[in-house]
Coordinates of C-alpha atoms in Angstrom, one line a residue:
M1 CA -66.8 17.9 -50.7
A2 CA -64.0 16.0 -49.1
R3 CA -60.8 18.0 -48.4
Q4 CA -57.8 17.0 -50.4
P5 CA -54.7 16.1 -48.4
R6 CA -51.9 18.6 -48.7
L7 CA -49.0 17.4 -50.8
H8 CA -45.5 17.8 -49.4
L9 CA -43.2 17.5 -52.3
I10 CA -39.6 16.6 -51.6
S11 CA -36.8 16.1 -54.0
A12 CA -35.7 12.8 -55.4
E13 CA -32.3 13.3 -53.7
Q14 CA -34.0 13.8 -50.3
L15 CA -36.1 10.7 -50.8
A16 CA -33.0 8.7 -51.7
A17 CA -31.2 10.0 -48.6
A18 CA -34.1 9.2 -46.3
E19 CA -34.4 5.7 -47.7
A20 CA -30.6 5.1 -47.2
E21 CA -30.9 6.4 -43.6
I22 CA -33.9 4.1 -42.9
V23 CA -32.1 1.0 -44.3
D24 CA -28.9 1.8 -42.4
R25 CA -30.6 2.3 -39.0
S26 CA -32.8 -0.7 -39.5
R27 CA -29.8 -3.0 -40.0
R28 CA -28.5 -2.0 -36.6
I29 CA -31.7 -3.2 -34.8
D30 CA -31.7 -6.9 -34.2
F31 CA -34.3 -8.1 -31.7
Y32 CA -36.8 -10.8 -31.0
M33 CA -40.1 -11.0 -29.0
T34 CA -40.5 -13.2 -26.0
E35 CA -43.2 -14.0 -23.5
Y36 CA -42.6 -15.3 -19.9
S37 CA -45.0 -16.5 -17.3
V38 CA -44.9 -14.7 -13.9
E39 CA -43.6 -17.9 -12.3
L40 CA -40.7 -18.1 -14.7
L41 CA -39.8 -14.4 -14.4
A42 CA -39.7 -14.7 -10.6
E43 CA -37.5 -17.9 -10.8
K44 CA -35.1 -16.3 -13.3
M45 CA -34.7 -13.3 -11.0
A46 CA -33.9 -15.8 -8.2
R47 CA -31.3 -17.5 -10.3
D48 CA -29.7 -14.2 -11.3
E49 CA -30.5 -14.8 -15.0
F50 CA -31.6 -11.2 -15.3
V51 CA -28.9 -8.6 -14.7
I52 CA -29.8 -5.3 -13.2
P53 CA -27.5 -2.5 -14.5
A54 CA -25.7 -0.6 -11.8
Y55 CA -27.4 2.7 -12.6
Q56 CA -30.8 1.1 -11.9
R57 CA -30.0 -0.6 -8.6
E58 CA -30.5 2.4 -6.3
F59 CA -33.9 3.3 -7.7
T60 CA -36.6 1.3 -5.9
W61 CA -40.4 1.6 -5.8
E62 CA -42.0 2.5 -2.5
S63 CA -44.4 0.0 -0.9
K64 CA -47.6 1.5 -2.2
R65 CA -46.4 1.4 -5.8
K66 CA -45.2 -2.2 -5.5
S67 CA -48.6 -3.2 -4.1
R68 CA -50.5 -1.4 -6.8
F69 CA -48.5 -3.2 -9.5
I70 CA -49.3 -6.6 -7.9
E71 CA -52.9 -5.5 -7.6
S72 CA -53.0 -4.8 -11.3
L73 CA -51.4 -8.1 -12.1
I74 CA -53.9 -10.0 -10.0
M75 CA -56.8 -8.2 -11.6
G76 CA -55.5 -9.1 -15.1
L77 CA -54.7 -5.6 -16.3
P78 CA -52.2 -5.3 -19.2
I79 CA -48.6 -5.0 -18.1
P80 CA -46.2 -2.9 -20.2
F81 CA -43.5 -4.7 -22.2
L82 CA -40.2 -5.6 -20.6
F83 CA -37.0 -4.7 -22.5
F84 CA -33.8 -6.6 -22.4
W85 CA -30.4 -6.7 -24.0
E86 CA -28.9 -10.2 -24.6
M87 CA -25.4 -10.5 -23.1
E88 CA -22.7 -12.7 -24.5
N89 CA -23.1 -15.2 -21.6
G90 CA -26.7 -15.7 -22.4
K91 CA -28.1 -13.7 -19.5
L92 CA -30.5 -10.8 -20.1
E93 CA -29.7 -7.3 -19.0
I94 CA -32.8 -5.4 -18.0
V95 CA -33.1 -2.2 -20.0
D96 CA -36.6 -1.3 -18.8
G97 CA -38.7 -3.3 -16.2
S98 CA -36.3 -3.9 -13.3
Q99 CA -38.8 -2.5 -10.7
R100 CA -41.6 -4.8 -12.0
L101 CA -39.3 -7.8 -12.0
R102 CA -37.9 -7.2 -8.6
T103 CA -41.5 -6.7 -7.3
L104 CA -42.6 -10.0 -8.9
H105 CA -39.7 -11.8 -7.3
E106 CA -40.4 -10.3 -3.9
Y107 CA -44.1 -11.1 -4.0
V108 CA -44.1 -14.6 -5.5
L109 CA -40.9 -16.0 -3.9
G110 CA -40.4 -13.6 -1.0
D111 CA -42.5 -12.2 1.9
M112 CA -43.9 -9.0 0.4
T113 CA -47.1 -7.8 2.1
L114 CA -49.7 -6.0 0.1
D115 CA -51.0 -2.6 1.4
Q116 CA -52.8 0.6 0.4
L117 CA -54.8 -1.3 -2.3
D118 CA -57.5 0.5 -4.2
E119 CA -59.5 -2.2 -5.9
L120 CA -58.9 -5.3 -3.7
P121 CA -59.0 -4.1 -0.1
S122 CA -59.7 -7.6 1.1
L123 CA -56.1 -8.5 0.3
E124 CA -54.6 -5.8 2.6
G125 CA -51.9 -7.2 4.8
T126 CA -51.7 -10.5 2.9
R127 CA -48.8 -12.3 1.2
F128 CA -48.7 -14.5 -1.8
G129 CA -48.7 -17.7 0.3
D130 CA -51.9 -16.6 2.0
L131 CA -53.9 -17.0 -1.3
S132 CA -55.6 -20.2 -2.3
S133 CA -53.6 -22.7 -4.3
S134 CA -55.8 -22.1 -7.4
R135 CA -55.3 -18.3 -7.2
Q136 CA -51.5 -18.7 -6.8
R137 CA -51.4 -20.9 -9.9
K138 CA -53.5 -18.4 -11.9
I139 CA -51.1 -15.6 -10.9
K140 CA -48.1 -17.6 -11.8
N141 CA -49.6 -18.6 -15.1
R142 CA -50.1 -14.9 -16.2
S143 CA -47.6 -13.9 -18.9
I144 CA -45.7 -10.7 -19.6
R145 CA -44.2 -9.9 -23.0
G146 CA -40.7 -8.8 -23.6
I147 CA -38.5 -7.4 -26.4
V148 CA -34.9 -8.6 -26.5
L149 CA -32.2 -6.7 -28.3
N150 CA -29.8 -9.5 -29.1
E151 CA -26.0 -9.6 -28.9
H152 CA -25.6 -8.8 -32.6
A153 CA -27.1 -5.3 -32.3
D154 CA -24.3 -2.7 -32.1
D155 CA -23.6 -0.2 -29.4
Q156 CA -25.4 2.5 -31.2
A157 CA -28.6 0.5 -31.3
R158 CA -28.3 -0.2 -27.6
F159 CA -27.9 3.6 -27.0
D160 CA -30.9 4.4 -29.1
M161 CA -33.0 1.8 -27.2
F162 CA -31.9 3.1 -23.8
E163 CA -32.4 6.7 -24.8
R164 CA -35.8 6.3 -26.4
I165 CA -37.2 4.1 -23.7
N166 CA -36.1 6.5 -21.0
T167 CA -37.1 9.8 -22.8
G168 CA -39.1 11.8 -20.3
S169 CA -38.3 9.4 -17.5
K170 CA -37.5 10.8 -14.0
V171 CA -35.0 7.9 -13.5
A172 CA -32.6 7.7 -16.4
N173 CA -30.7 10.5 -18.0
T174 CA -27.8 10.6 -20.5
A175 CA -25.1 9.8 -18.0
E176 CA -27.1 6.8 -16.8
V177 CA -27.9 5.8 -20.4
R178 CA -24.2 5.7 -21.2
R179 CA -23.5 3.6 -18.2
G180 CA -26.2 1.2 -19.3
A181 CA -25.1 0.9 -22.9
L182 CA -21.3 1.2 -22.5
R183 CA -18.8 -0.1 -20.0
G184 CA -15.0 0.3 -19.7
P185 CA -12.1 2.0 -18.1
F186 CA -13.1 5.5 -19.2
L187 CA -16.5 5.2 -17.6
D188 CA -14.8 3.8 -14.5
L189 CA -12.5 6.9 -14.4
V190 CA -15.5 9.2 -14.9
L191 CA -17.3 7.6 -11.9
D192 CA -14.2 7.9 -9.7
L193 CA -13.6 11.6 -10.6
S194 CA -17.3 12.5 -10.1
R195 CA -16.9 11.5 -6.4
L196 CA -13.9 13.7 -5.6
P197 CA -14.6 15.9 -2.6
L198 CA -13.0 18.9 -4.2
F199 CA -15.3 18.5 -7.3
A200 CA -18.3 18.3 -5.0
E201 CA -17.2 21.5 -3.3
L202 CA -16.6 23.4 -6.6
A203 CA -19.6 22.0 -8.4
P204 CA -22.5 21.9 -6.0
V205 CA -25.7 20.3 -7.3
S206 CA -29.1 19.6 -5.8
G207 CA -29.9 16.3 -4.2
K208 CA -32.1 15.4 -7.2
A209 CA -29.3 16.2 -9.6
E210 CA -26.8 14.2 -7.6
R211 CA -29.1 11.2 -7.7
E212 CA -29.3 11.6 -11.4
R213 CA -25.5 11.5 -11.6
I214 CA -25.1 15.0 -13.0
R215 CA -21.5 15.2 -11.9
E216 CA -20.7 12.2 -14.1
E217 CA -22.2 14.1 -17.0
L218 CA -20.0 17.2 -16.1
V219 CA -16.8 15.1 -16.0
T220 CA -17.6 13.5 -19.4
R221 CA -18.3 16.9 -20.9
F222 CA -15.0 18.2 -19.7
F223 CA -13.0 15.5 -21.4
A224 CA -15.2 15.3 -24.5
Y225 CA -15.1 19.0 -25.2
G226 CA -11.5 19.4 -24.1
D227 CA -10.4 16.9 -26.7
G228 CA -12.0 18.8 -29.5
L229 CA -15.4 19.2 -31.2
E230 CA -14.7 17.3 -34.4
G231 CA -17.9 15.6 -35.3
Y232 CA -20.0 17.7 -32.9
R233 CA -23.4 18.1 -34.5
E234 CA -25.2 20.0 -31.7
R235 CA -26.4 16.8 -30.1
P236 CA -24.4 16.5 -26.9
A237 CA -25.8 13.1 -25.9
Q238 CA -24.8 11.5 -29.2
F239 CA -21.4 13.3 -29.2
M240 CA -20.5 12.1 -25.7
F241 CA -21.8 8.6 -26.4
D242 CA -19.4 8.3 -29.4
Y243 CA -16.6 9.9 -27.4
T244 CA -17.1 7.5 -24.4
K245 CA -17.1 4.5 -26.7
R246 CA -13.9 5.7 -28.3
M247 CA -12.2 6.4 -25.0
N248 CA -13.1 3.1 -23.5
E249 CA -11.4 1.4 -26.5
R250 CA -8.3 3.7 -26.3
M251 CA -7.9 3.1 -22.6
E252 CA -8.2 -0.6 -23.0
E253 CA -5.3 -0.5 -25.5
E254 CA -3.3 2.2 -23.6
P255 CA -4.0 1.7 -19.8
D256 CA -1.6 4.5 -18.9
L257 CA -4.1 7.0 -20.4
V258 CA -6.2 6.6 -17.3
D259 CA -3.6 8.3 -15.1
T260 CA -3.0 10.9 -17.8
Y261 CA -6.6 11.9 -17.9
R262 CA -7.0 11.7 -14.2
A263 CA -4.1 14.1 -13.8
R264 CA -5.7 16.5 -16.3
F265 CA -9.0 16.7 -14.4
E266 CA -7.3 17.1 -11.0
R267 CA -5.0 19.8 -12.3
M268 CA -8.0 21.7 -13.6
L269 CA -9.8 21.4 -10.3
D270 CA -6.7 22.6 -8.4
F271 CA -6.4 25.6 -10.7
V272 CA -10.1 26.5 -10.5
Q273 CA -10.1 26.3 -6.7
R274 CA -7.4 29.1 -6.7
A275 CA -8.5 31.2 -9.7
F276 CA -12.3 31.1 -9.3
P277 CA -13.3 31.6 -5.6
Q278 CA -16.9 30.7 -6.4
G279 CA -15.9 27.5 -8.2
F280 CA -18.4 26.8 -11.0
R281 CA -21.3 28.4 -9.1
K282 CA -23.3 31.2 -10.4
P283 CA -23.3 34.0 -7.7
S284 CA -27.0 34.4 -7.9
N285 CA -27.6 30.7 -7.1
P286 CA -24.6 29.3 -5.2
N287 CA -26.2 25.9 -4.7
S288 CA -26.2 24.9 -8.3
T289 CA -23.8 24.5 -11.2
P290 CA -25.0 25.8 -14.6
R291 CA -23.7 23.5 -17.3
A292 CA -22.8 26.3 -19.7
R293 CA -20.8 28.1 -17.0
Y294 CA -19.1 24.9 -16.0
E295 CA -18.1 24.1 -19.5
A296 CA -16.7 27.6 -20.1
I297 CA -14.6 27.6 -16.9
S298 CA -13.4 24.0 -16.8
V299 CA -12.6 23.5 -20.5
G300 CA -11.4 27.1 -20.9
S301 CA -9.0 26.6 -18.0
H302 CA -7.7 23.4 -19.4
K303 CA -7.1 25.0 -22.8
A304 CA -5.3 28.0 -21.1
L305 CA -3.1 25.7 -19.0
E306 CA -2.2 23.7 -22.1
E307 CA -1.2 26.8 -23.9
S308 CA 0.5 28.6 -21.0
P309 CA 1.7 26.0 -18.4
A310 CA 3.2 28.9 -16.2
L311 CA -0.4 30.0 -15.5
F312 CA -0.8 27.1 -13.1
D313 CA 1.5 28.6 -10.5
Q314 CA -0.3 32.0 -10.7
V315 CA -3.6 33.2 -9.3
P316 CA -5.0 35.3 -12.2
D317 CA -7.4 38.1 -11.5
T318 CA -10.7 36.7 -12.9
A319 CA -13.1 38.9 -10.9
G320 CA -13.3 41.6 -13.5
W321 CA -14.4 39.6 -16.5
L322 CA -16.1 36.8 -14.5
T323 CA -18.9 39.3 -13.5
S324 CA -19.0 41.1 -16.8
A325 CA -22.1 41.3 -19.0
L326 CA -20.1 39.7 -21.8
F327 CA -19.3 36.6 -19.8
G328 CA -22.9 36.4 -18.8
E329 CA -23.9 36.6 -22.4
V330 CA -21.6 33.8 -23.7
T331 CA -22.7 31.5 -20.9
T332 CA -26.4 32.0 -21.3
S333 CA -28.5 28.9 -21.7
D334 CA -30.1 30.2 -24.8
A335 CA -29.1 27.9 -27.7
A336 CA -26.4 26.7 -25.3
N337 CA -25.7 23.5 -27.3
T338 CA -24.9 25.1 -30.6
R339 CA -21.3 24.6 -31.7
A340 CA -20.7 28.3 -32.1
K341 CA -22.0 29.0 -28.5
L342 CA -20.0 26.2 -27.0
Q343 CA -16.8 27.2 -28.7
G344 CA -17.5 30.9 -27.9
R345 CA -17.7 30.4 -24.1
I346 CA -14.7 28.1 -24.0
E347 CA -12.6 30.5 -26.0
F348 CA -13.7 33.4 -23.9
V349 CA -12.3 31.9 -20.7
R350 CA -9.1 30.6 -22.5
A351 CA -8.3 34.0 -24.0
A352 CA -9.1 35.9 -20.7
L353 CA -6.8 33.6 -18.7
V354 CA -4.0 33.6 -21.2
A355 CA -4.1 37.4 -21.4
D356 CA -3.3 37.5 -17.7
V357 CA 0.2 36.0 -18.2
E358 CA 1.1 37.9 -21.3

C-alpha cells in the first residue's frame, strides 16, 4: 500500500501572506537569457564591454586552474552560466564568471600556454595559435549561456543575486557583495577608513580575513549599529545593505557628512587606543578580532562619548570589567546576531565607561 503524503496545513492568512511575498519579490527580478560564442566573449573582453567589479579584480586563477578550464572547453564539457548586471551605459558588469572570461580572453587573444592537463596531455605547452585552423574555429564557435539582470531590476534584486550566487564561495563575502551591488560616497569612506594604520593595529586580522575585506565589514558595522537598530531583524547582511544604500544617498545629498562620519570613527579609534590597551583583540588570541567584542567596544565607546564628551580626555580603568566573566558572557558568539545580544553587549560597554566619569 502506497504511503500517503503528509499534509502540512497552514492558515489562509499564511497562504495569502506567502503569495504576496512571492509576487513582491518576483516583481523585483527582471532578467533575460543570452548566449555568446567563445569568440565574441573574448572580443567583448578585449573591447572592455564587460566590466569587472573592483572586488573581483584581485582574485585570479592559478595557471593549472586556467588550463583545466580551457581543457574542459576544448573537450566540450558543459560550462556554468555566466551572470551579468546590465549597466546604464549598456556594458555588462560581471556578477559571476570573471575568471572564466579573463581566461578565455587570455587564451584566444593572448599568449596563454596550457600546462598540467589531465585529459589532453598532447596539448601541454601549446597556445591557441598552435592549433589547426579548424580546431580554432570549433573552439571559437562554442557557446556559453548567460543570465543578465537588466537595468530595471532594483538594488535589492542585485543584492539578492550577488548574495545567492556567492553563498558558500571562498571569494565573496557580505562586504564584497555590498561593493558589487552598491557604490557611492559612503562605501568610499568605508574603504578609506578600513585602511587606516591605527585601525590595523587595534583590529588585527588574519591574512585570509584581510583579503576578504573583513575590516570593511567592521567599519560598516560600527556606523550601522552606532546609528541605531531600527529595522534590525537579526539579519546583519540585509541590515547593513539597507544602511549602506541609505547612507550613500544621504552623503550624495550632504557631502559634509563624509567628514563628520570620518571624525566619528577616528575619535573612536583614538579613544580605544588609550582606554583599551589590547585594542579589540581577545587576550587568548591576540592575532584576531572577534566581531562581537569589536562591536561591543567600538559602538559602546561611541555611545559613551556621545553621552559624556568629557570621557574622551580621560583614560578610564577598563581592566576590571574587561576581563570579567560578565563581559565574556555578553560578547560570546552564541546567538551573537540576535537584537537582544547585540544591544546587550553595546550597552554593557557604554554603561561601564560612563560609570567611570560619574
